[in-house]
Every structure is written in structure tokens, then in C-alpha cells.
Tab-separated table of C-alpha atoms in Angstrom:
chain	number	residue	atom	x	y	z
A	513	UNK	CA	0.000	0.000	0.000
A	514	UNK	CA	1.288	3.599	-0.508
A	515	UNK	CA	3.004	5.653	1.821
A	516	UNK	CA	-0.098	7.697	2.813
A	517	UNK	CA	1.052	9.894	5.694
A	518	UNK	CA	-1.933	11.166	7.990
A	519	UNK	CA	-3.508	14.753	7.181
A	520	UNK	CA	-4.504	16.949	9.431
A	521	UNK	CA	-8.093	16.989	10.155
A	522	UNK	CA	-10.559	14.426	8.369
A	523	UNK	CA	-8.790	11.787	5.641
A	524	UNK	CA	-10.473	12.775	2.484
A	525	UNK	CA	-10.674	9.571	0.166
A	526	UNK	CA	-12.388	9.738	-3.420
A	527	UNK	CA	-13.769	6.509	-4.364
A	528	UNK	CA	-13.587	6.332	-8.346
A	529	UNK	CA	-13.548	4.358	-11.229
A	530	UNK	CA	-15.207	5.786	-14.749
A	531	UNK	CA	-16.529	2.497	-15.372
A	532	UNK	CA	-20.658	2.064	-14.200
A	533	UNK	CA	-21.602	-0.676	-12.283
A	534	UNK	CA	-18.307	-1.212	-9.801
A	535	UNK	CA	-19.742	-0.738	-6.653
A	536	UNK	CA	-18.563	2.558	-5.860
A	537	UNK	CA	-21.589	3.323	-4.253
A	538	UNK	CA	-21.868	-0.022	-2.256
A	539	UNK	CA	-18.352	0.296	-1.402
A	540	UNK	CA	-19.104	4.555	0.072
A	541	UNK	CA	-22.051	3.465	1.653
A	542	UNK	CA	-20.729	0.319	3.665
A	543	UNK	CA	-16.984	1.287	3.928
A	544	UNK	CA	-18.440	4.444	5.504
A	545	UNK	CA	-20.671	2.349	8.158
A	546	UNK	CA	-17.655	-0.485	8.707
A	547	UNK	CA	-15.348	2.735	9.936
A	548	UNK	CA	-18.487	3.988	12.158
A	549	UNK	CA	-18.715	0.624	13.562
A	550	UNK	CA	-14.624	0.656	14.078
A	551	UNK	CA	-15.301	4.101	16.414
A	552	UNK	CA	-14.414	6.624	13.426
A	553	UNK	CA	-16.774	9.459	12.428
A	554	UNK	CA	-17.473	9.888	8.782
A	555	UNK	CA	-18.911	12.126	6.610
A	556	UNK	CA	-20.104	10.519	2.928
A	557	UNK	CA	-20.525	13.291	0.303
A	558	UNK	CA	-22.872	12.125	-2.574
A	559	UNK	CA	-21.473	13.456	-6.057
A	560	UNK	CA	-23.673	11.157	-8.054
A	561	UNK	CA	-26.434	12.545	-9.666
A	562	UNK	CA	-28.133	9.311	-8.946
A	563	UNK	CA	-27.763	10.107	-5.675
A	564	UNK	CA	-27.870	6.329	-4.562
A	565	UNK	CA	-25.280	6.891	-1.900
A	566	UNK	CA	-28.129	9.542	-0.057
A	567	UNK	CA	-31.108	6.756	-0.635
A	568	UNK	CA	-28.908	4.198	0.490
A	569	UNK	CA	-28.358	5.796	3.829
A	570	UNK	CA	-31.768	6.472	4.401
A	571	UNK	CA	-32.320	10.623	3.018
A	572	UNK	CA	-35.397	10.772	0.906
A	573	UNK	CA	-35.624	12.703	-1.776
A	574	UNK	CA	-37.859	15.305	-0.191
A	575	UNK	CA	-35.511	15.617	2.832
A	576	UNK	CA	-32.804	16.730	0.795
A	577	UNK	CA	-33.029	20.502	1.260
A	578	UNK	CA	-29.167	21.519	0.266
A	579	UNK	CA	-27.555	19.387	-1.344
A	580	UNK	CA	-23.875	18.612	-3.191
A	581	UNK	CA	-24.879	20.767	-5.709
A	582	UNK	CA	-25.936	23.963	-3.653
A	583	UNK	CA	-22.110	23.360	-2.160
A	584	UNK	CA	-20.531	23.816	-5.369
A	585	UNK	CA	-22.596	26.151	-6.796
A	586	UNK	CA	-24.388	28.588	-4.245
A	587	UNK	CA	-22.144	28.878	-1.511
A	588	UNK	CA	-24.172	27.302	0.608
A	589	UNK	CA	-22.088	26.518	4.142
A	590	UNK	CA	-20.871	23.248	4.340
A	591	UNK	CA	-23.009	22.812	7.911
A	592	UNK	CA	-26.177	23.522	5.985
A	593	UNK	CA	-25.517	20.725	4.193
A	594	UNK	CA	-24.171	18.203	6.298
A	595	UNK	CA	-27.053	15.861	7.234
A	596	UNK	CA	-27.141	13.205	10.347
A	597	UNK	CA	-27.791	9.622	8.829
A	598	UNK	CA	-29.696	6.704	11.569
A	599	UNK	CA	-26.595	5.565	11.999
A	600	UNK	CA	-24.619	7.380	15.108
A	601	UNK	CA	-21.077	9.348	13.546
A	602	UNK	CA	-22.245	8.805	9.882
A	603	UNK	CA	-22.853	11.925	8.600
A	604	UNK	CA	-24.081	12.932	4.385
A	605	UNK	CA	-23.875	15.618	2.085
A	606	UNK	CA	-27.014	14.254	-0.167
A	607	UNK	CA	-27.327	14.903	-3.903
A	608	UNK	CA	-30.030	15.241	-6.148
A	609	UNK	CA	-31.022	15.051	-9.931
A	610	UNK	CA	-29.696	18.920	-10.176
A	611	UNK	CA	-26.487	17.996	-9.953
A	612	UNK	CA	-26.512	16.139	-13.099
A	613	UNK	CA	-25.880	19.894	-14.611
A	614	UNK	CA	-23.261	21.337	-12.823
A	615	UNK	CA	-20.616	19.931	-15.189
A	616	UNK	CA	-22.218	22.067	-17.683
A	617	UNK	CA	-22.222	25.412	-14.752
A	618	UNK	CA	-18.801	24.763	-13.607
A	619	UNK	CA	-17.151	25.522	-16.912
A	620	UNK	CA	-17.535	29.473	-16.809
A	621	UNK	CA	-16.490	29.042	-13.148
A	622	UNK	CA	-12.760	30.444	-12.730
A	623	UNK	CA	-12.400	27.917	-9.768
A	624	UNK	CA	-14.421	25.201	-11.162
A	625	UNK	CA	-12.045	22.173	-10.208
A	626	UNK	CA	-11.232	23.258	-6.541
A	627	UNK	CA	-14.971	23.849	-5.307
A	628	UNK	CA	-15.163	20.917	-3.764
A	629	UNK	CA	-11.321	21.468	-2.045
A	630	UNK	CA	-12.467	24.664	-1.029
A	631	UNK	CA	-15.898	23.952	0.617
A	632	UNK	CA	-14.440	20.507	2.511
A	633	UNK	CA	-11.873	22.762	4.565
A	634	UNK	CA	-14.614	25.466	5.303
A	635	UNK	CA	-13.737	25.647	9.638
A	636	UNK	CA	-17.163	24.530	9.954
A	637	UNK	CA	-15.901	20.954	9.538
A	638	UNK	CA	-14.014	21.608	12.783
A	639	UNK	CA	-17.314	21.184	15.083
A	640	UNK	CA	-17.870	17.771	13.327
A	641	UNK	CA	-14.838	16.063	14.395
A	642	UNK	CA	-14.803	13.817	11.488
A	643	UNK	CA	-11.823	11.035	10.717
A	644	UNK	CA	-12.602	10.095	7.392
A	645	UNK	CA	-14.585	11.813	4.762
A	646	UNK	CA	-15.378	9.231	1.604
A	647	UNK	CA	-16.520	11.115	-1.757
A	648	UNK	CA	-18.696	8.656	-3.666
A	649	UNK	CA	-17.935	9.750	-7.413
A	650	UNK	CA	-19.836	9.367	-10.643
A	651	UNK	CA	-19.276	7.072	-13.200
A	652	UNK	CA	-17.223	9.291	-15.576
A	653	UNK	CA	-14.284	11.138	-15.866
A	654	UNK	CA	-15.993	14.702	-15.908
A	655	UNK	CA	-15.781	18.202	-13.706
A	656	UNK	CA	-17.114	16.370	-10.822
A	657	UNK	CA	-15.007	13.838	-10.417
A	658	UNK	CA	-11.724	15.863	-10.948
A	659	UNK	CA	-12.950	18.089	-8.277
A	660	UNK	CA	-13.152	15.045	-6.016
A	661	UNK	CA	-9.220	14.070	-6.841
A	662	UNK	CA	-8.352	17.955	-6.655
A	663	UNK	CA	-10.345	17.737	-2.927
A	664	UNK	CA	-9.127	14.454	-1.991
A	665	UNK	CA	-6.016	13.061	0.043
A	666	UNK	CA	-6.358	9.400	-1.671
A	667	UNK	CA	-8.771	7.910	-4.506
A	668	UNK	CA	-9.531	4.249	-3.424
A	669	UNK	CA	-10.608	2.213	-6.967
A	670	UNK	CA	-13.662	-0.248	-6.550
A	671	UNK	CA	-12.380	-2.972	-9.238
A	672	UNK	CA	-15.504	-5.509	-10.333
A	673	UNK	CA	-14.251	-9.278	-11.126
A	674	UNK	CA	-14.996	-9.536	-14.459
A	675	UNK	CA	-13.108	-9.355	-18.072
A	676	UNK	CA	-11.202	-6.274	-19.098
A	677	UNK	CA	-11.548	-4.994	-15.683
A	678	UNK	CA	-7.878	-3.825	-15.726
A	679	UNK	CA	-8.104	-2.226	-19.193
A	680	UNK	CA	-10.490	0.667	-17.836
A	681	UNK	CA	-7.860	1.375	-14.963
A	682	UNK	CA	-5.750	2.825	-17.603
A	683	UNK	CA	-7.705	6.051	-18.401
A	684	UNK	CA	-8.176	6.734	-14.435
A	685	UNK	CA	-4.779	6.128	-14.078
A	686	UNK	CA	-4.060	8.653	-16.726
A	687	UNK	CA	-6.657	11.639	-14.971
A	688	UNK	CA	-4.961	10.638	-11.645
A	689	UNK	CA	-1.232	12.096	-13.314
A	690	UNK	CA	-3.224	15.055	-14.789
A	691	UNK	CA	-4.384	16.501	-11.142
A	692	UNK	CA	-1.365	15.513	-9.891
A	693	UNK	CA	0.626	17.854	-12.254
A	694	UNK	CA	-2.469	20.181	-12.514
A	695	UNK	CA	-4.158	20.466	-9.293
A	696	UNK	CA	-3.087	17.976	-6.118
A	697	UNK	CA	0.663	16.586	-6.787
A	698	UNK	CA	0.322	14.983	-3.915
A	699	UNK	CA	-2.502	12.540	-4.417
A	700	UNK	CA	-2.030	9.332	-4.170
A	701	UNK	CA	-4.087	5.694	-4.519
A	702	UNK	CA	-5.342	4.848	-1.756
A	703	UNK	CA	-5.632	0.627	-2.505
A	704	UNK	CA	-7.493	-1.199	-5.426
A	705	UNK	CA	-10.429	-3.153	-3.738
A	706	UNK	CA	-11.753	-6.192	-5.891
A	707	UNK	CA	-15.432	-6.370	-5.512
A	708	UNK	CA	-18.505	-8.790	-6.400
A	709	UNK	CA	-15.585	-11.700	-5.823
A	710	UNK	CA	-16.635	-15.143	-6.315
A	711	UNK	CA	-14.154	-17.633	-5.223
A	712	UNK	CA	-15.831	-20.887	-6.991
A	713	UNK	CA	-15.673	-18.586	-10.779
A	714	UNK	CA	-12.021	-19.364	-12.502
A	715	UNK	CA	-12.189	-15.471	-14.169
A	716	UNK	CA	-12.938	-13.661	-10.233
A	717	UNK	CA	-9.320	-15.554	-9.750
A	718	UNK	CA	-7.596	-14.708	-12.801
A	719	UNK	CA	-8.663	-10.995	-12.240
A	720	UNK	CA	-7.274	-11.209	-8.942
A	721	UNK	CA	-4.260	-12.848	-9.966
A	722	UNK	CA	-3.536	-10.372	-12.662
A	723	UNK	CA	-4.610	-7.019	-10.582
A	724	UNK	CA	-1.932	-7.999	-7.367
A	725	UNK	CA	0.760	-8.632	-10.099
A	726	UNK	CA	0.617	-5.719	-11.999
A	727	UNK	CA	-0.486	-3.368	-8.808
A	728	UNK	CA	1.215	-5.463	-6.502
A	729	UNK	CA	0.807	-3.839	-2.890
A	730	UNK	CA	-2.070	-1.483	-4.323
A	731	UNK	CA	-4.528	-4.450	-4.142
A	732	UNK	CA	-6.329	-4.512	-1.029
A	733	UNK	CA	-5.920	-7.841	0.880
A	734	UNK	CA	-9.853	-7.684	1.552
A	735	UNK	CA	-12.089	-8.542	-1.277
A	736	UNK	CA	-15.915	-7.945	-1.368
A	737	UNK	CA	-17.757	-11.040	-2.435
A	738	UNK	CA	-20.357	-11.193	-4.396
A	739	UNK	CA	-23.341	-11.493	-1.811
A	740	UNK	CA	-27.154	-11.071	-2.212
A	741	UNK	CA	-27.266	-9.490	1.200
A	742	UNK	CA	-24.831	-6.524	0.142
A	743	UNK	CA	-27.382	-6.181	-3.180
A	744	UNK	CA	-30.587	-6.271	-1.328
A	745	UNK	CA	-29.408	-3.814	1.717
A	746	UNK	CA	-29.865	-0.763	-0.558
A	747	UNK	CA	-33.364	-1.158	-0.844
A	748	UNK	CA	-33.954	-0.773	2.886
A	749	UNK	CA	-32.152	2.182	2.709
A	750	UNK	CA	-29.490	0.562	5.023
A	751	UNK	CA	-25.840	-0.513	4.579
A	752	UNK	CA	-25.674	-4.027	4.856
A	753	UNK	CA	-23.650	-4.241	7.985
A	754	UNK	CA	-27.133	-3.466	9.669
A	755	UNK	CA	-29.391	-4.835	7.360
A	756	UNK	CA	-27.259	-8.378	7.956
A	757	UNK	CA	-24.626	-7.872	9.916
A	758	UNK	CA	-23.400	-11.751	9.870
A	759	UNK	CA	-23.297	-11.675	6.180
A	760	UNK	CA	-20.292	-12.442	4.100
A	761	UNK	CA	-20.805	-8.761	2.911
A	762	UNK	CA	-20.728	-7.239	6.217
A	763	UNK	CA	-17.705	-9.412	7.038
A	764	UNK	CA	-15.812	-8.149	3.806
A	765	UNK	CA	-16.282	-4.599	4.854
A	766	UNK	CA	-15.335	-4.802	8.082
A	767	UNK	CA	-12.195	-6.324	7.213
A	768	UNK	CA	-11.520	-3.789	4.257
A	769	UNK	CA	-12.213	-1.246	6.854
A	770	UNK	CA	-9.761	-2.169	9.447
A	771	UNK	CA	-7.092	-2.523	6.663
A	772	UNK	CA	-8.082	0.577	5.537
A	773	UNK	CA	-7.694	1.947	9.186
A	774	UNK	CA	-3.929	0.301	9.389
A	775	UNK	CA	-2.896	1.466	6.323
A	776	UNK	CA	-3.661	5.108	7.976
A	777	UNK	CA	-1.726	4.579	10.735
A	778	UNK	CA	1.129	3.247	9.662
């Protein structure tokens, strides 16, 4: 794993990957409740248009007054926005259909890739006391998600078990450099987590076998299976670790969360 030394204040981590379908959301959503679990206080901020990340942690739509894209876009304060989840040190910035146009506003916007640096060190943050913040990203490689890299400390890359999966690293990979020279030189990767794993399937193996020898240490020891109870929790609005907390799912995150929590304190 990289040498990731620990920033002052909250740990900022971006998880990314272009490619749909990954399980950046289910990875946000029940990394952020495994760290809660560990004792950590974490704030997930939705950038998805989709906003599955708010749904899945139990904000309706109609009880999303501010949202991610008032925080680019209005100056709204960052503790206007900061919503309390069920869950007890969880904490969300929602997002809503709206945001699905700020790619479009930010362009005219001097400061369009640091919005998201800017608003995510406001001193409001301060009264939250927060360890980790997780950015759930959208599926592309647009405004949005380079202001998550430009706000970030680390981007950790959901990688699903399935054919090609290492070809679409190569264009992250690629955007990653750019900020780096443009906007954040000193981001790093946080870890490659292999997700929807399935031990008994020959290709779930050969993916893993390829990703740890070309990334090597990069590849998170932990992998996510593929589990129905992880796929169903979403639809109770709860991470899985409390919709089945015995579940191979819940298991997997709690394990990618304490590696996660060693890596940072190493």
C-alpha cells in the first residue's frame, strides 16, 4: 500500500472508477458504516447525480433541502448541508437530480475544479470532528469527479471481477497524473479493492491474480464477495452491515475497513 502519511483533520478519500456498475456506491455506503462501527466518524458526500449513496443511507428525496450541488454552486455553508444519517457518527452531504448539470455550470467558473477542495476545509468541519470523509464519485471522468481528486487526500478504486476490468484502470490512471501535475501533486491511490468476488468462478481468480501482479501492494488484501445481502441492503435504505450484519458482505467490509484503518496509521 502507498506511503499515505496522515492529514490533518478528516482523511479525504475519493472513491472512483469511470466504469458504471463497480460498486462505488456499495463500497461509500458500507466502507463508511464499517469505519463507524470501528469508532471513526465519517462524513459521505454524494457526487452522483443518482444520488444512490443519499437513498442508500436512508435521506429521501424530499428531505434533501441543500444538497452537493448547492455546495458547489451557491455557496451554501458546508453545515447547511451536512445531514445526520440513523446511523450514530455517519454523517451525508445528499445529492439530487440537479447535480446532473453542474458539469455544464462549472465551466464558466474560474475555480471550477477546486470547489469541492475549497468547501471541505470550510472551519465549519471543525465542530464535526470527522476522521474520514469518503466522496462517492460518478461514473465518468468529468468536472465532478476531478474536483473530487483535486479535494481528496487518496482515490480508493472499486475494481468488479470480471473481463477487461484492468483495461479501464488505464484512463483513471491517466486523470490521476493530470491533477497531480495540474491540481493535487500529492494525491495518491489509496488501494485497489476487488469487488462482487466469487471464489468458486475461474475469471474472479484470474482478475485477482492479474490485478496484485501488476499493482502489486495497491490491491487490497480484503475482497468484497459477491453477496445477495450486500445487493438487497440498498433497498432498505441501510448498509448491509445493519441490514445483515453476519453476512459475508458485512464481514468483507469490516475487514476492508480495518485494513483501511492500518494502512492510515502506519
Amino acid at each position: 500500500m502507498s506511503d499515505l502519511s496522515r492529514p490533518q483533520g478528516p482523511k479525504i478519500i475519493a472513491v472512483a472508477n469511470q466504469k458504471g456498475g463497480v460498486g462505488k456506491t456499495t463500497t461509500s455506503i458500507n466502507l463508511a458504516a464499517a469505519l463507524v462501527e470501528a469508532g471513526k466518524r465519517v462524513l459521505v458526500v454524494d457526487l452522483d447525480p443518482q444520488g444512490n449513496a443519499s437513498t442508500g443511507l436512508g435521506v429521501e428525496s424530499d428531505a434533501r433541502d441543500f444538497t452537493t450541488y448547492e455546495l458547489l454552486l451557491e455557496d451554501i455553508s458546508l453545515d447547511e448541508v451536512i445531514q445526520e444519517t440513523d446511523f450514530e457518527g455517519l454523517y451525508i452531504v445528499p445529492a439530487t437530480i440537479d447535480l446532473s448539470s453542474a458539469d455544464i455550470e462549472l465551466i464558466s467558473n474560474e475555480k471550477r475544479s477546486f470547489l469541492l477542495h475549497d468547501a471541505l476545509r470550510q472551519t465549519a468541519m471543525d465542530a464535526f470532528a470527522l476522521d474520514y470523509i469518503l466522496i462517492d464519485c460518478p461514473p465518468s471522468l468529468n468536472l465532478l469527479t476531478v474536483n473530487a481528486m483535486i479535494a481528496a487526500h487518496s482515490i480508493l478504486v472499486p475494481l468488479q471481477s470480471e473481463f477487461f476490468a484492468l483495461e479501464g484502470l488505464s484512463q483513471l490512471m491517466l486523470t490521476i497524473r493530470e491533477v497531480r501535475q495540474s491540481g493535487n501533486k500529492d494525491l495518491r491511490i489509496e488501494g485497489v479493492v476487488l469487488t462482487m468476488y466469487d471464489r468458486r468462478n475461474n475469471l474472479s481468480q484470474q482478475v485477482e491474480s492479474d490485478a496484485r501482479s501488476n499493482l502489486g501492494d495497491l490491491v487490497f488484501k480484503t475482497v468484497i464477495p459477491r453477496n445477495v445481502r450486500v445487493s438487497e441492503a440498498p433497498s432498505f435504505a441501510m448498509p448491509v452491515l445493519t441490514y445483515d450484519s453476519a453476512s459475508k458482505g458485512a464481514s468483507a467490509y469490516r475487514a476492508l475497513a480495518k485494513e483501511l484503518i492500518h494502512n492510515n496509521s502506519i
